[in-house]
């Protein structure tokens, strides 16, 4: 039998320092998927350049990260019934996303999008289609969408009265507030399709010759809102944001904005969205809201800018995939706590029996019991033990025991203790129980709240 480890108040404070939240969430996991994953990328010319071998090399990088990549481009897909002209693939501006994912014809558009397996640009990809629908949907608008008017502080209109619905980037209604309203509406569809991972790529910045300082500042404010605020109240893990805008606003020149042919990939300073030292880093040390990679009067990013984006953002795609699958931490605010009426989730004296055998871990699934919803990462519980002398430890399902016990008992007496139980990182909603006792131990687990 393992040595008895007593849990006093000090140890409890060390294990759960806030007594109001679970331990720190796991770090983001930039490792590629373990097997091929189908991804479709919705784009136009900037995205095409980004994908292309010898330009941005995004296709190669995604291929090497085990994604089977398909894409849409101009002329792709069903007729755009909402605008009345062209195909839905012709229209990828902010206002058009309402048609793609929320309008009356969204089911027609998304059914073909999810089923797409062809290439509409030139890039390398995996040789073999793994079959099935696309699991990952990545989409971006092009740089004309960074010519935003209005103010970041303007109120967001209800979707029913948002005049940007279905409109292109040249609409008089291209304001920060209206753009926010469109993207906020998209979450209704994304939340209903948690079987897909939606990766939003912010629109690239315009060159200084194509816009003015006020509009460029608005574009930055909108991109930052998508990264930092848009998902605050979204309860699921199937949406991620890549800040293409910020990445393209610093380069490797002397002033950090004067050499569009040299990037600052891997530099400590500059404007970045990346994983560095095991954490997601969204930084801006260069005060610039215009494209640092626009050359010759053209706001399309140069290959140097596209390569920087590939180097920084593909690991974030992996991290988003692992977050979605529960195999890594999420780049989101910490989970919120919700109370529930005290509820018995486990009683080994009854249907959850038999009693725990000494030194034999038992993993139990708490998700789905006591009204615990999907996405629960930890529970507030009361653990009661009886029938043996020793201790009980509870730790994340499929995880490793930390060497700390939650309840100690002797002489077969009934003993109880409050605990914050972190659930398995793989999304299974499970916890493992381990009895370090001299005989089989009965356990009762009552839930009174959860973090999600």
C-alpha positions in Angstrom: 0.0 0.0 0.0 1.3 3.5 -0.8 2.3 5.6 2.1 -0.5 7.7 3.6 -0.3 11.3 2.6 -2.3 13.6 4.9 -4.0 16.6 3.4 -4.1 19.6 5.9 -5.4 23.1 5.2 -2.0 24.4 4.0 -1.7 21.5 1.4 -5.2 22.2 0.3 -4.3 25.9 -0.4 -1.3 24.8 -2.3 -3.2 22.4 -4.4 -6.2 24.7 -5.0 -4.9 28.2 -4.3 -8.1 30.1 -4.9 -10.6 27.6 -3.5 -12.8 29.0 -6.1 -11.4 27.7 -9.3 -9.5 24.7 -10.7 -5.8 24.6 -11.3 -4.3 26.6 -14.2 -5.5 25.2 -17.6 -3.1 23.2 -19.6 -0.7 24.9 -22.0 -1.6 25.2 -25.7 -0.5 22.2 -27.7 1.0 23.1 -31.1 1.6 19.5 -32.1 0.0 18.5 -35.4 -3.0 16.1 -35.5 -2.0 12.5 -35.2 -3.7 11.5 -38.4 -4.9 13.4 -41.5 -7.6 16.0 -40.9 -9.7 17.6 -43.7 -9.5 21.4 -43.8 -11.1 23.8 -46.3 -9.9 27.3 -46.7 -12.3 30.0 -48.0 -10.3 32.9 -49.6 -9.6 35.1 -52.6 -6.3 36.4 -54.0 -4.4 37.1 -50.8 -5.3 33.6 -49.5 -4.3 32.1 -52.9 -0.8 33.7 -52.7 -0.5 32.6 -49.1 -1.3 29.0 -50.0 1.0 28.9 -53.1 4.3 27.0 -53.1 7.2 29.4 -53.4 5.1 32.3 -52.1 3.5 31.9 -48.7 3.9 28.1 -48.6 0.8 27.7 -46.4 -0.3 24.7 -48.3 3.0 23.0 -47.7 3.0 23.8 -44.0 -0.6 22.6 -43.6 0.3 19.4 -45.5 3.3 18.8 -43.3 1.0 19.3 -40.3 -1.3 16.4 -41.5 -4.1 18.6 -42.9 -5.7 17.5 -46.2 -6.4 21.0 -47.6 -9.1 22.0 -50.1 -10.1 25.5 -50.8 -12.7 27.8 -52.4 -11.9 30.8 -54.6 -13.6 33.1 -57.1 -16.3 31.2 -59.0 -16.7 28.5 -56.4 -19.9 26.9 -55.2 -23.6 27.4 -55.6 -25.2 30.5 -57.0 -25.3 33.4 -54.5 -29.1 33.7 -54.3 -28.8 36.3 -51.6 -26.9 38.9 -53.7 -28.5 37.8 -56.9 -25.3 37.5 -58.9 -22.2 35.3 -59.1 -21.5 32.3 -56.9 -21.2 32.4 -53.1 -17.4 31.8 -53.6 -17.2 35.2 -55.3 -18.3 36.9 -52.1 -16.1 36.8 -49.0 -16.4 40.2 -47.5 -17.5 40.8 -43.9 -21.1 41.3 -44.8 -21.1 38.2 -47.0 -20.4 35.9 -44.0 -23.9 36.5 -42.9 -25.1 34.8 -46.2 -22.6 32.0 -45.8 -23.4 31.1 -42.2 -26.7 32.7 -41.1 -28.9 33.7 -44.1 -31.8 31.8 -45.5 -29.6 29.8 -47.9 -26.8 28.9 -45.5 -27.6 25.2 -45.5 -27.1 25.1 -49.3 -23.8 26.9 -49.1 -22.4 25.1 -46.1 -23.4 21.6 -47.2 -21.2 22.1 -50.3 -18.4 23.8 -48.2 -18.3 20.9 -45.8 -18.2 18.4 -48.7 -15.5 20.2 -50.8 -12.4 18.2 -51.5 -10.9 19.9 -54.6 -8.2 22.5 -55.1 -9.0 25.9 -56.6 -5.5 27.2 -56.2 -2.0 25.9 -56.8 -0.3 24.4 -53.7 1.0 21.1 -52.5 -1.2 18.9 -50.3 -1.4 15.3 -49.0 -1.8 12.8 -51.8 -4.7 10.8 -50.2 -8.1 12.2 -49.3 -8.9 10.7 -45.9 -12.6 10.8 -46.7 -15.6 12.3 -45.1 -16.5 16.0 -44.6 -14.1 18.8 -43.8 -13.5 19.0 -40.0 -11.9 22.4 -40.1 -13.3 25.5 -41.9 -10.8 28.3 -42.2 -12.0 31.6 -43.7 -10.8 35.1 -44.3 -11.8 38.3 -46.0 -9.3 40.3 -48.1 -7.7 43.7 -47.4 -10.5 46.0 -48.7 -12.3 45.0 -45.5 -9.7 46.8 -43.5 -11.1 50.2 -44.7 -13.5 50.5 -41.8 -15.3 53.7 -40.8 -17.2 54.6 -37.6 -15.7 54.1 -34.2 -14.8 51.1 -32.1 -17.0 52.5 -29.3 -20.1 52.6 -31.4 -22.9 50.3 -30.2 -23.3 47.0 -32.0 -26.7 46.9 -33.8 -29.1 43.9 -33.6 -28.7 41.6 -36.5 -32.2 42.3 -37.7 -31.3 46.0 -38.3 -27.7 45.5 -39.3 -27.4 47.1 -42.8 -24.1 45.3 -43.6 -25.8 41.9 -44.0 -25.0 40.5 -47.4 -23.0 43.6 -48.4 -19.5 43.9 -49.8 -16.4 45.8 -48.5 -17.3 48.9 -50.5 -20.7 49.4 -48.8 -21.3 52.6 -47.0 -22.2 50.5 -44.0 -18.7 49.1 -43.5 -18.3 50.3 -39.9 -16.6 48.7 -37.0 -19.9 48.2 -35.1 -21.7 46.7 -38.1 -18.8 44.3 -38.7 -18.9 43.3 -35.0 -22.6 42.6 -35.4 -22.1 40.3 -38.4 -19.4 38.2 -36.6 -21.4 38.1 -33.4 -24.3 36.6 -35.4 -22.0 33.9 -36.8 -21.6 32.4 -33.4 -25.2 31.2 -33.4 -24.4 28.9 -36.3 -21.0 27.9 -35.0 -22.5 27.0 -31.7 -24.9 24.7 -33.4 -22.1 23.0 -35.3 -19.6 22.0 -32.7 -18.7 19.0 -34.8 -16.7 21.5 -36.9 -13.7 23.7 -36.0 -14.1 27.3 -37.4 -10.8 29.2 -37.8 -11.3 32.9 -38.4 -8.4 34.7 -40.1 -8.5 38.5 -39.6 -8.4 40.6 -42.8 -4.9 41.7 -43.8 -4.0 45.4 -43.4 -4.0 47.9 -46.3 -0.9 49.7 -47.4 -0.6 53.4 -46.3 -1.4 54.4 -49.9 -4.8 52.6 -49.8 -6.3 54.0 -46.6 -5.9 56.6 -43.9 -4.7 56.5 -40.3 -8.2 56.6 -38.8 -9.5 53.7 -40.9 -6.4 51.7 -40.3 -6.8 52.2 -36.6 -10.4 51.0 -36.9 -9.2 47.9 -38.7 -6.7 47.1 -36.0 -9.4 47.7 -33.3 -11.7 45.2 -35.1 -9.0 42.6 -35.5 -8.1 43.0 -31.8 -11.7 42.7 -30.8 -12.0 39.4 -32.6 -8.9 38.0 -30.8 -9.6 39.4 -27.4 -13.3 40.0 -26.9 -15.5 38.3 -29.5 -15.5 34.9 -27.8 -15.8 36.0 -24.2 -19.3 34.6 -23.8 -19.1 31.8 -26.3 -19.3 28.5 -24.3 -17.7 26.2 -26.8 -14.2 25.4 -28.1 -14.8 25.1 -31.8 -13.9 28.7 -32.8 -10.4 30.2 -33.0 -9.0 33.5 -34.4 -5.7 34.0 -36.2 -4.6 37.6 -36.3 -3.2 37.9 -39.8 -3.6 41.7 -39.5 -1.3 42.1 -36.6 1.3 39.7 -38.0 1.6 41.8 -41.2 2.2 45.2 -39.5 5.9 44.8 -38.7 8.8 43.6 -40.8 12.6 43.1 -40.6 13.6 46.5 -41.9 15.6 49.2 -40.0 12.4 51.0 -38.9 10.5 47.7 -38.7 8.0 49.0 -41.4 10.3 49.9 -44.3 11.4 46.5 -45.8 8.5 44.5 -47.2 10.9 41.9 -48.6 12.3 41.0 -45.1 10.2 39.6 -42.3 10.7 39.5 -38.6 9.6 35.8 -38.1 11.2 34.6 -34.8 12.2 38.0 -33.6 11.6 38.8 -29.9 10.0 42.2 -30.6 7.6 43.2 -33.3 4.0 42.5 -34.0 3.1 38.9 -33.6 0.5 36.2 -33.0 2.2 33.0 -32.2 3.1 30.3 -29.7 6.4 31.2 -27.9 7.9 29.5 -24.8 4.8 27.3 -24.5 2.3 30.2 -24.4 0.2 32.1 -26.9 1.7 35.5 -27.6 -0.3 38.3 -29.1 2.1 41.3 -29.0 2.6 44.7 -30.6 5.8 46.6 -30.1 5.8 48.4 -33.4 3.3 51.3 -33.6 2.0 50.7 -37.1 -1.5 50.0 -38.4 -0.6 49.8 -42.1 0.7 46.8 -43.9 4.5 46.4 -43.6 4.5 44.0 -46.6 2.8 46.1 -49.2 5.0 47.0 -52.2 4.7 48.8 -55.4 1.3 50.3 -54.6 -0.2 46.8 -54.0 -1.7 45.8 -50.7 -1.3 42.1 -51.4 1.3 40.9 -48.9 4.7 40.1 -50.3 6.0 36.5 -50.0 8.1 37.6 -47.0 4.9 38.7 -45.2 3.0 35.5 -46.2 5.9 33.4 -45.0 5.9 35.1 -41.6 2.2 34.4 -41.3 2.7 30.8 -42.2 5.4 30.4 -39.6 3.4 32.0 -36.8 -0.2 30.9 -37.5 0.1 27.2 -38.5 1.1 26.3 -34.9 -1.9 28.2 -33.7 -4.1 26.2 -36.1 -2.7 23.1 -34.4 -3.3 24.5 -31.0 -6.9 25.4 -31.9 -7.4 21.8 -33.2 -6.0 20.3 -29.9 -8.1 22.7 -27.9 -11.2 21.6 -29.8 -10.4 17.9 -29.3 -9.5 18.3 -25.6 -5.8 17.4 -26.2 -4.4 20.9 -25.3 -5.1 24.1 -23.6 -7.3 26.8 -25.2 -6.4 30.4 -26.0 -9.5 31.6 -24.1 -10.4 33.3 -20.8 -10.5 30.9 -17.8 -13.7 28.9 -17.2 -16.6 30.4 -15.3 -18.1 28.8 -12.2 -21.8 27.7 -12.1 -23.6 26.3 -9.0 -26.0 23.4 -9.1 -28.3 22.0 -6.5 -26.4 19.4 -4.5 -26.5 16.2 -6.6 -25.1 12.7 -6.0 -23.0 11.8 -9.0 -21.4 8.6 -7.6 -22.2 6.1 -4.8 -20.2 2.9 -4.8 -22.7 1.4 -2.3 -25.3 1.4 -5.0 -25.2 1.2 -8.8 -21.7 2.7 -9.1 -20.2 -0.2 -7.0 -18.4 -2.1 -6.1 -16.2 -0.4 -3.5 -12.7 0.7 -4.7 -10.0 -1.9 -4.3 -6.8 -0.8 -2.6 -4.2 0.7 -5.0 -6.4 0.1 -8.1 -7.3 3.3 -9.9 -10.9 3.6 -11.2 -11.8 6.2 -13.8 -15.4 7.4 -13.7 -17.2 9.8 -16.1 -18.9 12.7 -14.4 -20.0 14.5 -17.7 -23.7 14.1 -18.2 -24.4 13.4 -14.5 -26.1 16.0 -12.3 -26.7 18.2 -15.4 -23.0 18.8 -16.0 -22.7 20.1 -19.6 -20.2 19.4 -22.2 -17.1 21.5 -21.8 -17.0 21.1 -18.0 -13.4 21.3 -16.9 -13.7 20.9 -13.1 -16.4 20.3 -10.5 -16.9 21.5 -6.9 -17.7 18.4 -4.9 -18.0 16.8 -1.5 -16.2 13.5 -1.2 -17.3 11.0 1.5 -15.5 7.7 2.3 -16.2 4.8 4.6 -15.4 1.2 5.3 -11.6 1.2 5.5 -8.5 3.0 6.9 -6.3 5.1 4.6 -6.9 7.8 2.1 -8.6 8.6 -1.2 -7.1 10.6 -4.0 -9.0 12.1 -7.0 -7.2 13.4 -10.1 -8.0 14.0 -13.8 -9.1 11.0 -15.7 -6.3 9.3 -17.6 -3.9 11.6 -15.8 -1.1 10.9 -13.3 -1.6 11.0 -9.6 0.2 13.9 -8.0 0.8 12.2 -4.7 -1.8 14.2 -2.8 -4.9 12.7 -1.0 -8.3 14.4 -0.8 -9.8 12.5 2.2 -8.1 10.6 5.0 -9.9 8.1 7.3 -9.2 5.5 9.9 -11.0 2.6 11.6 -13.6 2.4 8.8 -15.2 5.7 10.0 -17.2 8.0 7.7 -15.1 11.0 6.7 -15.8 13.8 4.2 -14.0 16.7 2.6 -14.7 19.4 0.0 -12.7 19.3 -3.1 -12.2 20.9 -6.5 -11.8 18.1 -9.0 -10.2 18.8 -12.3 -11.5 16.6 -15.1 -9.6 14.9 -17.9 -8.0 17.2 -20.5 -9.2 15.0 -23.4 -12.8 16.3 -22.9 -14.1 13.0 -21.6 -15.4 14.6 -18.4 -13.7 11.9 -16.3 -11.9 11.7 -13.0 -9.8 8.9 -11.5 -10.2 7.7 -7.9 -7.4 5.9 -6.1 -7.8 4.3 -2.7 -4.7 3.9 -0.5 -6.4 1.8 2.1 -6.2 -1.5 4.0 -9.6 -2.8 2.6 -12.1 -1.9 -0.1 -13.3 1.7 0.2 -16.8 3.0 -0.5 -16.9 6.5 -2.0 -19.8 9.0 -2.3 -19.3 12.0 -4.6 -21.8 14.9 -4.4 -21.5 17.8 -6.9 -22.5 21.3 -6.1 -21.0 23.3 -8.9 -18.8 23.2 -12.0 -16.4 25.2 -14.1 -16.9 25.6 -17.8 
